[in-house]
């Protein structure tokens, strides 16, 4: 299941109280960096911007495609391993606001992971090394290493396998 921390709120819903949760200036800086990175055609520059300005962990040789939307409020909770491919227009969230609470959770993407286009990754999810996430999937729970998952709701298409089992 997802590993999130819950924070109850009283009165108006958490979006109305957003800047009690996170600094306005942090959100503005994150938004500007993420928008620049979404259109940057050079993967090394994009990864450098994420690491330098947003304190995200992005592994060597990871490719984050055009239009990927990182969490604007808590990007530092996103960890991406080495040699990953994150497909076009994917959204990675580290927070979610509900009616009477908000939740924060670290997103961990292992090494050698392939995430298809238009995927949504919810907070508190871990995607294991070597996993494949089909395009358009809503990742609402952990994905085992080597597994192939897809759909909405996400389903396991193939259980995790190791390189030795494939060869």
PDB file of C-alpha atoms in Angstrom:
ATOM      1  CA  UNK A   1       0.000   0.000   0.000  1.00  0.00           C
ATOM      2  CA  UNK A   2       1.009   3.634  -0.136  1.00  0.00           C
ATOM      3  CA  UNK A   3       3.166   5.091   2.612  1.00  0.00           C
ATOM      4  CA  UNK A   4       1.721   8.533   3.364  1.00  0.00           C
ATOM      5  CA  UNK A   5       1.496  10.709   6.443  1.00  0.00           C
ATOM      6  CA  UNK A   6      -1.959  12.154   7.103  1.00  0.00           C
ATOM      7  CA  UNK A   7      -2.521  15.691   8.353  1.00  0.00           C
ATOM      8  CA  UNK A   8      -6.105  16.513   9.392  1.00  0.00           C
ATOM      9  CA  UNK A   9      -7.369  20.070   8.875  1.00  0.00           C
ATOM     10  CA  UNK A  10     -10.282  21.931  10.407  1.00  0.00           C
ATOM     11  CA  UNK A  11     -12.542  24.505   8.834  1.00  0.00           C
ATOM     12  CA  UNK A  12     -12.137  24.935   5.094  1.00  0.00           C
ATOM     13  CA  UNK A  13     -10.612  22.172   2.956  1.00  0.00           C
ATOM     14  CA  UNK A  14      -6.803  21.939   2.760  1.00  0.00           C
ATOM     15  CA  UNK A  15      -6.524  23.750  -0.571  1.00  0.00           C
ATOM     16  CA  UNK A  16      -7.989  26.857   1.035  1.00  0.00           C
ATOM     17  CA  UNK A  17      -5.286  26.516   3.695  1.00  0.00           C
ATOM     18  CA  UNK A  18      -2.506  25.566   1.286  1.00  0.00           C
ATOM     19  CA  UNK A  19      -0.033  28.264   2.262  1.00  0.00           C
ATOM     20  CA  UNK A  20      -0.200  27.192   5.889  1.00  0.00           C
ATOM     21  CA  UNK A  21       1.165  23.876   4.580  1.00  0.00           C
ATOM     22  CA  UNK A  22       3.862  25.100   2.209  1.00  0.00           C
ATOM     23  CA  UNK A  23       5.476  28.456   1.477  1.00  0.00           C
ATOM     24  CA  UNK A  24       4.017  30.466  -1.398  1.00  0.00           C
ATOM     25  CA  UNK A  25       7.560  31.309  -2.566  1.00  0.00           C
ATOM     26  CA  UNK A  26       8.595  27.641  -2.555  1.00  0.00           C
ATOM     27  CA  UNK A  27       5.604  26.770  -4.743  1.00  0.00           C
ATOM     28  CA  UNK A  28       6.357  29.654  -7.113  1.00  0.00           C
ATOM     29  CA  UNK A  29      10.031  28.632  -7.434  1.00  0.00           C
ATOM     30  CA  UNK A  30       9.084  24.969  -7.958  1.00  0.00           C
ATOM     31  CA  UNK A  31       6.462  25.895 -10.532  1.00  0.00           C
ATOM     32  CA  UNK A  32       8.917  28.034 -12.522  1.00  0.00           C
ATOM     33  CA  UNK A  33      11.673  25.385 -12.485  1.00  0.00           C
ATOM     34  CA  UNK A  34       9.260  22.577 -13.374  1.00  0.00           C
ATOM     35  CA  UNK A  35       7.785  24.567 -16.270  1.00  0.00           C
ATOM     36  CA  UNK A  36      11.272  25.278 -17.649  1.00  0.00           C
ATOM     37  CA  UNK A  37      12.272  21.628 -17.231  1.00  0.00           C
ATOM     38  CA  UNK A  38       9.092  20.369 -18.923  1.00  0.00           C
ATOM     39  CA  UNK A  39      10.156  22.039 -22.186  1.00  0.00           C
ATOM     40  CA  UNK A  40      13.935  21.648 -21.923  1.00  0.00           C
ATOM     41  CA  UNK A  41      15.117  19.329 -24.705  1.00  0.00           C
ATOM     42  CA  UNK A  42      18.440  18.497 -23.007  1.00  0.00           C
ATOM     43  CA  UNK A  43      18.061  15.682 -20.476  1.00  0.00           C
ATOM     44  CA  UNK A  44      21.242  16.552 -18.587  1.00  0.00           C
ATOM     45  CA  UNK A  45      20.061  20.155 -18.082  1.00  0.00           C
ATOM     46  CA  UNK A  46      16.646  18.987 -16.963  1.00  0.00           C
ATOM     47  CA  UNK A  47      18.083  16.580 -14.390  1.00  0.00           C
ATOM     48  CA  UNK A  48      20.503  19.271 -13.188  1.00  0.00           C
ATOM     49  CA  UNK A  49      17.596  21.712 -12.643  1.00  0.00           C
ATOM     50  CA  UNK A  50      15.637  19.123 -10.660  1.00  0.00           C
ATOM     51  CA  UNK A  51      18.640  18.251  -8.485  1.00  0.00           C
ATOM     52  CA  UNK A  52      19.924  21.808  -7.980  1.00  0.00           C
ATOM     53  CA  UNK A  53      16.773  23.875  -7.515  1.00  0.00           C
ATOM     54  CA  UNK A  54      14.197  21.342  -6.273  1.00  0.00           C
ATOM     55  CA  UNK A  55      16.433  19.003  -4.236  1.00  0.00           C
ATOM     56  CA  UNK A  56      15.041  15.973  -6.058  1.00  0.00           C
ATOM     57  CA  UNK A  57      17.156  12.837  -6.319  1.00  0.00           C
ATOM     58  CA  UNK A  58      17.556  11.934  -9.997  1.00  0.00           C
ATOM     59  CA  UNK A  59      19.904   9.090 -10.883  1.00  0.00           C
ATOM     60  CA  UNK A  60      22.531   9.141 -13.589  1.00  0.00           C
ATOM     61  CA  UNK A  61      21.263   8.594 -17.148  1.00  0.00           C
ATOM     62  CA  UNK A  62      17.593   8.859 -16.207  1.00  0.00           C
ATOM     63  CA  UNK A  63      15.502  10.305 -19.018  1.00  0.00           C
ATOM     64  CA  UNK A  64      12.517  12.442 -18.044  1.00  0.00           C
ATOM     65  CA  UNK A  65      10.502  13.112 -21.173  1.00  0.00           C
ATOM     66  CA  UNK A  66       8.856  16.269 -22.445  1.00  0.00           C
ATOM     67  CA  UNK A  67       5.929  17.601 -20.381  1.00  0.00           C
ATOM     68  CA  UNK A  68       6.463  15.435 -17.268  1.00  0.00           C
ATOM     69  CA  UNK A  69       4.789  17.224 -14.341  1.00  0.00           C
ATOM     70  CA  UNK A  70       6.568  16.895 -11.006  1.00  0.00           C
ATOM     71  CA  UNK A  71       4.882  17.776  -7.726  1.00  0.00           C
ATOM     72  CA  UNK A  72       5.038  21.571  -7.381  1.00  0.00           C
ATOM     73  CA  UNK A  73       4.653  21.662  -3.607  1.00  0.00           C
ATOM     74  CA  UNK A  74       6.945  18.887  -2.381  1.00  0.00           C
ATOM     75  CA  UNK A  75       9.316  17.931  -5.229  1.00  0.00           C
ATOM     76  CA  UNK A  76      12.042  17.014  -2.731  1.00  0.00           C
ATOM     77  CA  UNK A  77       9.964  13.920  -1.846  1.00  0.00           C
ATOM     78  CA  UNK A  78      10.537  12.465  -5.339  1.00  0.00           C
ATOM     79  CA  UNK A  79      13.443  10.019  -5.755  1.00  0.00           C
ATOM     80  CA  UNK A  80      14.266   8.628  -9.211  1.00  0.00           C
ATOM     81  CA  UNK A  81      16.887   5.904  -9.661  1.00  0.00           C
ATOM     82  CA  UNK A  82      19.513   5.388 -12.336  1.00  0.00           C
ATOM     83  CA  UNK A  83      18.800   4.710 -16.015  1.00  0.00           C
ATOM     84  CA  UNK A  84      15.022   5.257 -15.821  1.00  0.00           C
ATOM     85  CA  UNK A  85      12.707   6.386 -18.591  1.00  0.00           C
ATOM     86  CA  UNK A  86       9.713   8.492 -17.534  1.00  0.00           C
ATOM     87  CA  UNK A  87       7.299   8.912 -20.429  1.00  0.00           C
ATOM     88  CA  UNK A  88       5.660  11.967 -21.934  1.00  0.00           C
ATOM     89  CA  UNK A  89       3.102  13.858 -19.833  1.00  0.00           C
ATOM     90  CA  UNK A  90       3.501  11.695 -16.744  1.00  0.00           C
ATOM     91  CA  UNK A  91       2.469  13.262 -13.421  1.00  0.00           C
ATOM     92  CA  UNK A  92       4.340  12.438 -10.203  1.00  0.00           C
ATOM     93  CA  UNK A  93       2.616  13.589  -7.007  1.00  0.00           C
ATOM     94  CA  UNK A  94       4.056  13.643  -3.488  1.00  0.00           C
ATOM     95  CA  UNK A  95       0.967  15.265  -1.940  1.00  0.00           C
ATOM     96  CA  UNK A  96      -2.789  14.935  -2.126  1.00  0.00           C
ATOM     97  CA  UNK A  97      -5.403  17.247  -0.707  1.00  0.00           C
ATOM     98  CA  UNK A  98      -8.707  15.741   0.381  1.00  0.00           C
ATOM     99  CA  UNK A  99     -11.757  17.396   1.940  1.00  0.00           C
ATOM    100  CA  UNK A 100     -10.692  17.121   5.583  1.00  0.00           C
ATOM    101  CA  UNK A 101      -6.999  16.217   5.410  1.00  0.00           C
ATOM    102  CA  UNK A 102      -3.915  16.310   3.259  1.00  0.00           C
ATOM    103  CA  UNK A 103      -1.360  13.554   2.806  1.00  0.00           C
ATOM    104  CA  UNK A 104       2.345  13.598   2.018  1.00  0.00           C
ATOM    105  CA  UNK A 105       4.370  10.635   0.837  1.00  0.00           C
ATOM    106  CA  UNK A 106       7.746  10.034  -0.714  1.00  0.00           C
ATOM    107  CA  UNK A 107       7.736   8.629  -4.248  1.00  0.00           C
ATOM    108  CA  UNK A 108      10.583   6.205  -4.888  1.00  0.00           C
ATOM    109  CA  UNK A 109      11.322   4.996  -8.390  1.00  0.00           C
ATOM    110  CA  UNK A 110      14.036   2.325  -8.543  1.00  0.00           C
ATOM    111  CA  UNK A 111      16.804   1.787 -11.080  1.00  0.00           C
ATOM    112  CA  UNK A 112      16.092   0.757 -14.696  1.00  0.00           C
ATOM    113  CA  UNK A 113      12.373   1.541 -14.463  1.00  0.00           C
ATOM    114  CA  UNK A 114      10.242   2.282 -17.520  1.00  0.00           C
ATOM    115  CA  UNK A 115       7.149   4.436 -16.985  1.00  0.00           C
ATOM    116  CA  UNK A 116       4.889   4.849 -20.020  1.00  0.00           C
ATOM    117  CA  UNK A 117       3.354   8.108 -21.217  1.00  0.00           C
ATOM    118  CA  UNK A 118       0.399   9.740 -19.438  1.00  0.00           C
ATOM    119  CA  UNK A 119       0.924   7.811 -16.219  1.00  0.00           C
ATOM    120  CA  UNK A 120      -0.079   9.261 -12.853  1.00  0.00           C
ATOM    121  CA  UNK A 121       1.967   8.260  -9.807  1.00  0.00           C
ATOM    122  CA  UNK A 122       0.305   8.966  -6.459  1.00  0.00           C
ATOM    123  CA  UNK A 123       2.109   9.907  -3.229  1.00  0.00           C
ATOM    124  CA  UNK A 124       3.739   7.284  -1.036  1.00  0.00           C
ATOM    125  CA  UNK A 125       4.392   4.782  -3.839  1.00  0.00           C
ATOM    126  CA  UNK A 126       7.557   2.751  -4.410  1.00  0.00           C
ATOM    127  CA  UNK A 127       8.261   1.352  -7.864  1.00  0.00           C
ATOM    128  CA  UNK A 128      10.877  -1.400  -7.657  1.00  0.00           C
ATOM    129  CA  UNK A 129      14.007  -1.826  -9.756  1.00  0.00           C
ATOM    130  CA  UNK A 130      13.401  -2.995 -13.309  1.00  0.00           C
ATOM    131  CA  UNK A 131       9.624  -2.500 -13.198  1.00  0.00           C
ATOM    132  CA  UNK A 132       7.587  -1.522 -16.250  1.00  0.00           C
ATOM    133  CA  UNK A 133       4.493   0.682 -15.914  1.00  0.00           C
ATOM    134  CA  UNK A 134       2.241   0.708 -18.991  1.00  0.00           C
ATOM    135  CA  UNK A 135       1.128   4.000 -20.514  1.00  0.00           C
ATOM    136  CA  UNK A 136      -1.919   5.616 -18.904  1.00  0.00           C
ATOM    137  CA  UNK A 137      -1.607   3.742 -15.616  1.00  0.00           C
ATOM    138  CA  UNK A 138      -2.660   5.248 -12.279  1.00  0.00           C
ATOM    139  CA  UNK A 139      -0.029   3.934  -9.860  1.00  0.00           C
ATOM    140  CA  UNK A 140      -1.922   3.817  -6.560  1.00  0.00           C
ATOM    141  CA  UNK A 141       0.123   1.157  -4.764  1.00  0.00           C
ATOM    142  CA  UNK A 142       3.664  -0.179  -4.697  1.00  0.00           C
ATOM    143  CA  UNK A 143       5.056  -2.016  -7.720  1.00  0.00           C
ATOM    144  CA  UNK A 144       7.322  -5.013  -7.106  1.00  0.00           C
ATOM    145  CA  UNK A 145      10.785  -5.092  -8.652  1.00  0.00           C
ATOM    146  CA  UNK A 146      10.665  -6.448 -12.201  1.00  0.00           C
ATOM    147  CA  UNK A 147       6.866  -6.389 -12.385  1.00  0.00           C
ATOM    148  CA  UNK A 148       4.880  -5.249 -15.412  1.00  0.00           C
ATOM    149  CA  UNK A 149       1.758  -3.297 -14.381  1.00  0.00           C
ATOM    150  CA  UNK A 150      -0.903  -1.319 -16.178  1.00  0.00           C
ATOM    151  CA  UNK A 151      -4.425   0.031 -16.223  1.00  0.00           C
ATOM    152  CA  UNK A 152      -6.789   2.010 -14.077  1.00  0.00           C
ATOM    153  CA  UNK A 153      -7.129   0.593 -11.539  1.00  0.00           C
ATOM    154  CA  UNK A 154      -3.573  -0.650 -11.813  1.00  0.00           C
ATOM    155  CA  UNK A 155      -3.248  -4.406 -12.142  1.00  0.00           C
ATOM    156  CA  UNK A 156      -0.238  -6.687 -12.250  1.00  0.00           C
ATOM    157  CA  UNK A 157       0.164  -7.987 -15.791  1.00  0.00           C
ATOM    158  CA  UNK A 158       3.317  -9.979 -15.018  1.00  0.00           C
ATOM    159  CA  UNK A 159       4.903 -10.671 -11.643  1.00  0.00           C
ATOM    160  CA  UNK A 160       8.404  -9.438 -10.944  1.00  0.00           C
ATOM    161  CA  UNK A 161      11.209 -11.335 -12.613  1.00  0.00           C
ATOM    162  CA  UNK A 162      14.947 -11.138 -12.383  1.00  0.00           C
ATOM    163  CA  UNK A 163      17.389 -10.958 -15.312  1.00  0.00           C
ATOM    164  CA  UNK A 164      18.396 -14.572 -14.610  1.00  0.00           C
ATOM    165  CA  UNK A 165      14.790 -15.770 -14.929  1.00  0.00           C
ATOM    166  CA  UNK A 166      14.359 -13.981 -18.274  1.00  0.00           C
ATOM    167  CA  UNK A 167      17.575 -15.433 -19.773  1.00  0.00           C
TER     168      UNK A 167
END
